[in-house]
Short mmCIF file of C-alpha atoms in Angstrom, two decimals:
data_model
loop_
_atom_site.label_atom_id
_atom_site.label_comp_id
_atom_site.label_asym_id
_atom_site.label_seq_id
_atom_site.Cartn_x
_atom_site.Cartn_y
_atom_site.Cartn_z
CA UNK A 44 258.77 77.75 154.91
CA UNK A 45 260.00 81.36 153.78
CA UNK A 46 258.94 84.35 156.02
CA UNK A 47 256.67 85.87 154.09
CA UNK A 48 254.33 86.32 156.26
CA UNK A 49 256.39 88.79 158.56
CA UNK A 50 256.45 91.29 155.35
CA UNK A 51 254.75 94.80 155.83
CA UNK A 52 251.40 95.22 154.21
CA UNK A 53 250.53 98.33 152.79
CA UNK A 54 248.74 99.76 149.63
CA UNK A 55 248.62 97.64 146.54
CA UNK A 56 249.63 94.41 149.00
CA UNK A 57 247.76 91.12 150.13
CA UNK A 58 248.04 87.94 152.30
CA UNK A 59 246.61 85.08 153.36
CA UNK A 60 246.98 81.15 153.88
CA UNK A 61 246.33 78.51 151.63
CA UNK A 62 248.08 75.47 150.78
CA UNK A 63 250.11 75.21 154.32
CA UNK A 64 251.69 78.22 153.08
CA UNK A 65 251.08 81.67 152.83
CA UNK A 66 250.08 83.28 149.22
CA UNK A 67 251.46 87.36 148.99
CA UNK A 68 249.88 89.48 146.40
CA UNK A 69 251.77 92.65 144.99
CA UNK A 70 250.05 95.01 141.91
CA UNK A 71 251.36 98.10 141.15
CA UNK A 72 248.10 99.81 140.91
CA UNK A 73 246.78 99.53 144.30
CA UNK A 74 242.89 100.30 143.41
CA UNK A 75 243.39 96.74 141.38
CA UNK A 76 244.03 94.81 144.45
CA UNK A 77 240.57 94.03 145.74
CA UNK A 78 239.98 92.65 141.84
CA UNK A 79 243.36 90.77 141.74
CA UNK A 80 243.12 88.67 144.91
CA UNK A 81 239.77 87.91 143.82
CA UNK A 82 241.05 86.24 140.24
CA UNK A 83 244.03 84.67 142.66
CA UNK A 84 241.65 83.06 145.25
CA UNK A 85 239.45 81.77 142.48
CA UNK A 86 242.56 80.07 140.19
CA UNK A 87 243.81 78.83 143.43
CA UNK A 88 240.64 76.93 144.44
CA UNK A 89 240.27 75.53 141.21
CA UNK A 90 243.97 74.21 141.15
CA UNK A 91 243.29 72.66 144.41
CA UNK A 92 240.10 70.88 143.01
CA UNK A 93 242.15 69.54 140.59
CA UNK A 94 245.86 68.37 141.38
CA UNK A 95 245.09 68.44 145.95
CA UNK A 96 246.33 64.54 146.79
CA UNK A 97 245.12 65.34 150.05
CA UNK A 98 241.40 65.78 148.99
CA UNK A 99 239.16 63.08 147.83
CA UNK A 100 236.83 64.65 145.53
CA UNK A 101 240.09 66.04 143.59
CA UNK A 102 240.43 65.44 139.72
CA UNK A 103 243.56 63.34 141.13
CA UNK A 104 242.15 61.17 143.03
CA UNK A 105 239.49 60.06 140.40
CA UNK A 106 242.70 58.71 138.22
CA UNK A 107 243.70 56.81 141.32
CA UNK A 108 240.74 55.29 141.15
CA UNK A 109 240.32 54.94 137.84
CA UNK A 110 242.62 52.30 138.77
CA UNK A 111 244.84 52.26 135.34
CA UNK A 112 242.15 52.80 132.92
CA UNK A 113 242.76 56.17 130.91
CA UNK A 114 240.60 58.39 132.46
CA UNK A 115 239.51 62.34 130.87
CA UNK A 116 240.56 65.04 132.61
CA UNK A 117 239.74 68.55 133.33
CA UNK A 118 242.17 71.36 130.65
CA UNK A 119 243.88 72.40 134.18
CA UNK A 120 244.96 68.99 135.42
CA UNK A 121 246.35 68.24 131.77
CA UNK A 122 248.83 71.31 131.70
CA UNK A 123 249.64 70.24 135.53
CA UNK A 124 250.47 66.94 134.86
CA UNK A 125 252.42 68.19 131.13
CA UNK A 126 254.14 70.73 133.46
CA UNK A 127 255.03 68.01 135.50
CA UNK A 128 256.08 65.91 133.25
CA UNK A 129 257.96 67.73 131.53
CA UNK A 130 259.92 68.36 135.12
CA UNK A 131 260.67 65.20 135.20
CA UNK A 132 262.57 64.62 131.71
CA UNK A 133 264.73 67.97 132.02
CA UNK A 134 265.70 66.79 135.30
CA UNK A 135 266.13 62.97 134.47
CA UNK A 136 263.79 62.05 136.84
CA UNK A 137 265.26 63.62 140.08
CA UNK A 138 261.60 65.22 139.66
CA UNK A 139 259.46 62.83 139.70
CA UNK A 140 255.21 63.31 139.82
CA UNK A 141 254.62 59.61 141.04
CA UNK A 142 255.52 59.78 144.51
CA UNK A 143 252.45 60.35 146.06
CA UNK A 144 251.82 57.36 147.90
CA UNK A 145 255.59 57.41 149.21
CA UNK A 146 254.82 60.75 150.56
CA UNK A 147 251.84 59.29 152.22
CA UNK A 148 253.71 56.24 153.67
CA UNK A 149 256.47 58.60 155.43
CA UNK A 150 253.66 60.91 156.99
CA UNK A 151 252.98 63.48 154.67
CA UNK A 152 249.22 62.37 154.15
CA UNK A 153 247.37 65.78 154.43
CA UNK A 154 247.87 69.34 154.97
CA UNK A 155 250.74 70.12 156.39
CA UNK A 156 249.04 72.55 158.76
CA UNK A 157 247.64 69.56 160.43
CA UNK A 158 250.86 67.21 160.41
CA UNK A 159 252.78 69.52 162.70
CA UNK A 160 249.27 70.17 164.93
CA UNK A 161 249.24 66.04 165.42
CA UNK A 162 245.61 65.32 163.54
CA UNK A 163 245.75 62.08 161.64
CA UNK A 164 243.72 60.95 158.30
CA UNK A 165 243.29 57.61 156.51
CA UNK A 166 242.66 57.56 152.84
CA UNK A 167 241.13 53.72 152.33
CA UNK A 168 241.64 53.94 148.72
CA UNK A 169 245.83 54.37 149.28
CA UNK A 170 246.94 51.01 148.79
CA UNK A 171 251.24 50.44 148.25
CA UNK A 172 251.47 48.72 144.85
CA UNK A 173 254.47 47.56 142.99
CA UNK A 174 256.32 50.99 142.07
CA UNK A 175 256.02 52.73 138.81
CA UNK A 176 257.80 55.97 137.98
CA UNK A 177 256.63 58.95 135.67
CA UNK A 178 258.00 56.99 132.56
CA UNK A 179 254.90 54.84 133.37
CA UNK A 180 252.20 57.70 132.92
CA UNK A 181 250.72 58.65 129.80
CA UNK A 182 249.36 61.96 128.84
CA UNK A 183 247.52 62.11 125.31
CA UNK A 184 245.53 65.78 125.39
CA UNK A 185 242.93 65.44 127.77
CA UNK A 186 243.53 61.49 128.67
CA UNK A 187 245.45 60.42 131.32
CA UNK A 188 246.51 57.10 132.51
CA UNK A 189 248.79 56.51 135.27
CA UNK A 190 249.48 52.91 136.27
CA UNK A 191 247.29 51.52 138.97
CA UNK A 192 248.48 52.40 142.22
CA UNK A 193 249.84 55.46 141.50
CA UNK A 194 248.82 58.81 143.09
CA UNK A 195 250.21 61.45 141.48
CA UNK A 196 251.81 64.38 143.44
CA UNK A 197 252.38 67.27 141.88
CA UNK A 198 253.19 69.84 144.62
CA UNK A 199 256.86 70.40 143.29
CA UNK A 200 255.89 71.76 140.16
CA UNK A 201 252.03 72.75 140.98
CA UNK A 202 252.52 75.44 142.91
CA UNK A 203 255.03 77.42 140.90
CA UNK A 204 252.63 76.61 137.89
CA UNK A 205 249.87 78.35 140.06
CA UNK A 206 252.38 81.43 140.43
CA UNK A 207 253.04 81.56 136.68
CA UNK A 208 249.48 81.53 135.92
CA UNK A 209 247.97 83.69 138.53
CA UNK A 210 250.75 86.20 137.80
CA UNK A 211 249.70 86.35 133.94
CA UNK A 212 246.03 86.36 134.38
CA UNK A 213 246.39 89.34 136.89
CA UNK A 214 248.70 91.39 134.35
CA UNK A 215 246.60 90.57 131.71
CA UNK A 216 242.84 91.01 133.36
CA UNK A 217 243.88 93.67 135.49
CA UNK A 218 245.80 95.71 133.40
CA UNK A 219 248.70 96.25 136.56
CA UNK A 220 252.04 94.96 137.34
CA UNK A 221 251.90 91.70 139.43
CA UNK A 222 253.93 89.82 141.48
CA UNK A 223 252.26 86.70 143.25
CA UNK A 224 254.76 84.35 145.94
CA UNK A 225 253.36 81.25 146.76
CA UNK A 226 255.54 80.00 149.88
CA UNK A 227 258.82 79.95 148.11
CA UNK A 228 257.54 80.04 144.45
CA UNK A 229 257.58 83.53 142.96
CA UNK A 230 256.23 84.97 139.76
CA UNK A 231 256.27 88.44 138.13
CA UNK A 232 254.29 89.91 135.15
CA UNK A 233 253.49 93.32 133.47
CA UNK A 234 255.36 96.47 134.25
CA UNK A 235 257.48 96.40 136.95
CA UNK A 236 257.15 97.18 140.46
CA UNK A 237 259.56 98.50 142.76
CA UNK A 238 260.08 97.42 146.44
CA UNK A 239 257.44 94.39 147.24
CA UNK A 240 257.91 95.71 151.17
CA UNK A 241 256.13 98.61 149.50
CA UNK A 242 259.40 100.90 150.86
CA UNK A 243 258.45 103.60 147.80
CA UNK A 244 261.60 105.18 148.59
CA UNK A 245 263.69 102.31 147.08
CA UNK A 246 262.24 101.55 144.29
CA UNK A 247 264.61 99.67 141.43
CA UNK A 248 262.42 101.22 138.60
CA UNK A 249 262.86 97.84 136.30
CA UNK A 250 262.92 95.28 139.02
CA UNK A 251 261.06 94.01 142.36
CA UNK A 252 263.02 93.75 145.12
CA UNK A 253 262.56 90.49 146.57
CA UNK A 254 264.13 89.24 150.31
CA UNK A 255 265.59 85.58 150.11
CA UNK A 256 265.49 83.83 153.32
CA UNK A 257 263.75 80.26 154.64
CA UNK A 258 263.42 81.41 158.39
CA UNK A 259 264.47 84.18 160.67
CA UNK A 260 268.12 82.52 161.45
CA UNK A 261 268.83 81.33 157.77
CA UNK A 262 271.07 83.52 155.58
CA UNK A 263 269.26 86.37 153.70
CA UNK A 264 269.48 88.59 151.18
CA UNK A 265 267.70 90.99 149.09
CA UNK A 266 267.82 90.68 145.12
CA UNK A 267 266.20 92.65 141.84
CA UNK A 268 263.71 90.91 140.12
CA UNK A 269 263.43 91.30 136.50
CA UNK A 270 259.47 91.98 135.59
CA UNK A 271 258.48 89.14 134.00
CA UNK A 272 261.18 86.48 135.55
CA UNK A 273 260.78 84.27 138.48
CA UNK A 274 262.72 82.48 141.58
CA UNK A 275 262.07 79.72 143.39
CA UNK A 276 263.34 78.51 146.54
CA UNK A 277 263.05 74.88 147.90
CA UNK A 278 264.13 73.50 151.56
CA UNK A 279 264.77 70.62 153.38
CA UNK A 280 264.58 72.27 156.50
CA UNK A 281 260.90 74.59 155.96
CA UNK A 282 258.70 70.85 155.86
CA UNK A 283 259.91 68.70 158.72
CA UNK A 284 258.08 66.25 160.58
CA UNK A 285 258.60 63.25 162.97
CA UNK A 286 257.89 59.79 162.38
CA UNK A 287 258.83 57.80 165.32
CA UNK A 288 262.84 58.95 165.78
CA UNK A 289 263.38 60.15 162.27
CA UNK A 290 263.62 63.35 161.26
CA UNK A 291 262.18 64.25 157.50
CA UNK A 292 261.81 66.73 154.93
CA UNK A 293 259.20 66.39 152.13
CA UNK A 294 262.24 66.68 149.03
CA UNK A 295 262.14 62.66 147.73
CA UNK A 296 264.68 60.72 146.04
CA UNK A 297 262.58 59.20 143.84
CA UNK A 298 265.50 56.45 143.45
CA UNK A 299 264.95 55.38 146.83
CA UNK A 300 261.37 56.95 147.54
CA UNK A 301 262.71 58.68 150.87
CA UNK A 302 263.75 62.07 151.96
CA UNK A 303 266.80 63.41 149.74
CA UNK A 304 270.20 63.86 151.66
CA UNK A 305 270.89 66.94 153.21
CA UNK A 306 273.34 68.61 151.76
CA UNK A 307 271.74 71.60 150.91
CA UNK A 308 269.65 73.49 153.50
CA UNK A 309 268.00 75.45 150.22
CA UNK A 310 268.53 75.84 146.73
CA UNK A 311 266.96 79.02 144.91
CA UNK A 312 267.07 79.22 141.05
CA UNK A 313 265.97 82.45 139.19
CA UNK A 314 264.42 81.87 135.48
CA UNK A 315 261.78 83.39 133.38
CA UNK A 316 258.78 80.46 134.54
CA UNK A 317 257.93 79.64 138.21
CA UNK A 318 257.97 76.25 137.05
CA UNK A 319 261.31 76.12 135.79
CA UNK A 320 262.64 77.78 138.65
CA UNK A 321 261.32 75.21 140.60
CA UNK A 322 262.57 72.30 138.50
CA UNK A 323 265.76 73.18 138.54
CA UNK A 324 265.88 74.55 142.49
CA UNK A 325 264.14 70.86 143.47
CA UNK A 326 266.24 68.83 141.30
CA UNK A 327 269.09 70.30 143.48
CA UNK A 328 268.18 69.25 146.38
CA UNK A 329 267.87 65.85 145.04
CA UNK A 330 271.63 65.60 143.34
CA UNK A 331 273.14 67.17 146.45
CA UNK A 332 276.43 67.51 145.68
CA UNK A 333 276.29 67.29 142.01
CA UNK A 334 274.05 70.19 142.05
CA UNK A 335 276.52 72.87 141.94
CA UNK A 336 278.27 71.52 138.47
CA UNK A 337 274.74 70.59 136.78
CA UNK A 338 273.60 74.35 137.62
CA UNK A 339 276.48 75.76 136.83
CA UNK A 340 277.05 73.89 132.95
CA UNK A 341 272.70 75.15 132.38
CA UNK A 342 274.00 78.40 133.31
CA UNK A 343 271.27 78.72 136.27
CA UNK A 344 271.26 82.05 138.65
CA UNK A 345 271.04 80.14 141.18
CA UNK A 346 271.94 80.34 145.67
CA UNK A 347 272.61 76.95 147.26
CA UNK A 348 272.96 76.94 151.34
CA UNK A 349 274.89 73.99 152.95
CA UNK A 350 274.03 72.47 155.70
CA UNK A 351 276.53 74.43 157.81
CA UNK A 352 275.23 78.02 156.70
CA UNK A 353 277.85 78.30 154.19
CA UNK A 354 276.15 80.27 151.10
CA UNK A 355 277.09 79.70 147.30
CA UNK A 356 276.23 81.58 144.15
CA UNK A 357 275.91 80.10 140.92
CA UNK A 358 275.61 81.61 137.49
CA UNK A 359 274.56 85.64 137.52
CA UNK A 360 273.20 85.50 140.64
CA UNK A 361 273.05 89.17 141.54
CA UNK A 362 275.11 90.15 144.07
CA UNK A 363 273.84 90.36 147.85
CA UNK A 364 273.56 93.64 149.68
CA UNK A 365 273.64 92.90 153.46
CA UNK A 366 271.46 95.58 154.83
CA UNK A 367 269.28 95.75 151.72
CA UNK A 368 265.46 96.64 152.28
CA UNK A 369 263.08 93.81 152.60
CA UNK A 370 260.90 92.64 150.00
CA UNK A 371 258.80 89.50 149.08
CA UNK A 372 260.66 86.16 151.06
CA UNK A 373 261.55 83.46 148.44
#
């Protein structure tokens, strides 16, 4: 889980928690703040009506138990599950929204905020079925049908969706420069904004300065932002739990439904949507090895850390500065 949450706040800045994360709010005109978190809080609530597998009055768990019958959804949980779809053919299926009740059968069965404090939960309408894979799901507008069995999990593309969007309805409601980090999934609109440690004397006048780093021994760095672009980071080492002796991370193979190989510790893509970002900085995790070449032949800024510490850069990463100023953790 990135470090955002040891970030100053000052003027123009807001935290909290939500989603076993921690959501960081940045405007560049600090007497929109109080009316910017308010718009985020509210988007954020409804996304978690909608695509939460861990809630069971959520949009997605009325198609599980719809149990394979098309079923009409809500406009929010059909660009969710088009986002996610759409994740999974650019990425040949390394990202894959089907795997929800393989997430629940390794652990990973509510909040994470409660995994690591030890509560358990039972969700009596989570039955394993023969496997189907998000070639199986069918989106037509507003009707959905996923094959029985199937809960859909959308938290590798959900979240960076929910930075995209918050991010644009801030800039556009708000009339201020925005950048929103959800956990490792950041998004930037309108003008741009400087330092997101709110250091105004080192300011990159067409960029935010944003701090990349999964924990306070990881490898960091400090990067500029384009206004308007995005970066996502994803880990196999920030959601860990135990089940029995086994160590896991929450990064499927969705070839063998269990916890990728770790060859990366993180991967972080840069791109001009959350959601691509995110794509493209899961999908890595999942090809291991072959990540480097695929990123490299699409071109992706991207950072990979190995398991030993060893950092590479792909693409036009930026280049680090080791005693830059902090910013917003990715």
């Amino acid at each position: 889980m990135p470090l955002v949450e040891r970030l100053p706040i000052g003027a123009g800045c807001a935290q909290w928690s939500v989603w076993g994360t921690v959501a960081r709010l940045v405007v560049t005109d600090p007497t929109r703040l109080d009316a910017a978190a308010e718009l985020v809080r509210a988007e954020l609530a409804a996304i978690d009506e909608a695509c939460s597998r861990f809630r069971t009055d959520s949009e997605v768990r009325d198609v599980l138990r719809a149990h394979g019958r098309p079923i009409t959804v809500s406009v929010r949980l059909s660009e969710l599950v088009q986002a996610a779809l759409d994740a999974a053919t650019d990425t040949d299926g390394d990202v894959d929204p089907t795997l929800g009740l393989a997430m629940s059968a390794l652990g990973y069965d509510r909040d994470f905020a409660t995994i690591t404090a030890g509560a358990s939960a039972t969700h009596p309408d989570v039955t394993p079925l023969p496997i189907a894979d998000w070639r199986s799901v069918r989106l037509d507008g507003r009707t959905l049908t996923v094959p029985p069995g199937v809960l859909l999990d959308l938290g590798a593309t959900a979240k960076a969706w929910a930075a995209d969007g918050c991010a644009a309805i801030v800039a556009q409601r708000c009339g201020t420069g925005v950048l929103i980090a959800l956990g490792g999934d950041i998004a930037t609109a309108g003008p741009p904004g400087g330092d997101t440690s709110n250091d105004t004397d080192d300011t990159t006048g067409e960029s935010w300065r944003v701090r990349v780093q999964d924990g306070p021994d990881e490898p960091a760095c400090t990067i500029a932002l384009p206004a308007g672009a995005a970066l996502a980071t994803s880990s196999t080492i920030g959601r860990t739990w135990s089940t029995g002796a086994r160590r896991l991370h929450h990064i499927l193979d969705p070839r063998t439904r269990q916890p990728a190989p770790r060859v990366w510790r993180t991967a972080t893509v840069a791109a001009y949507t959350c959601v691509r970002a995110n794509t493209l900085s899961t999908a890595a995790l999942v090809r291991g090895a072959r990540a480097r070449r695929w990123l490299d032949t699409l071109g992706a800024p991207a950072r990979l850390v190995a398991i030993d510490g060893r950092v590479t850069t792909l693409g036009t990463w930026p280049v680090e500065a080791a005693n830059a100023a902090d910013g917003s953790a990715a």
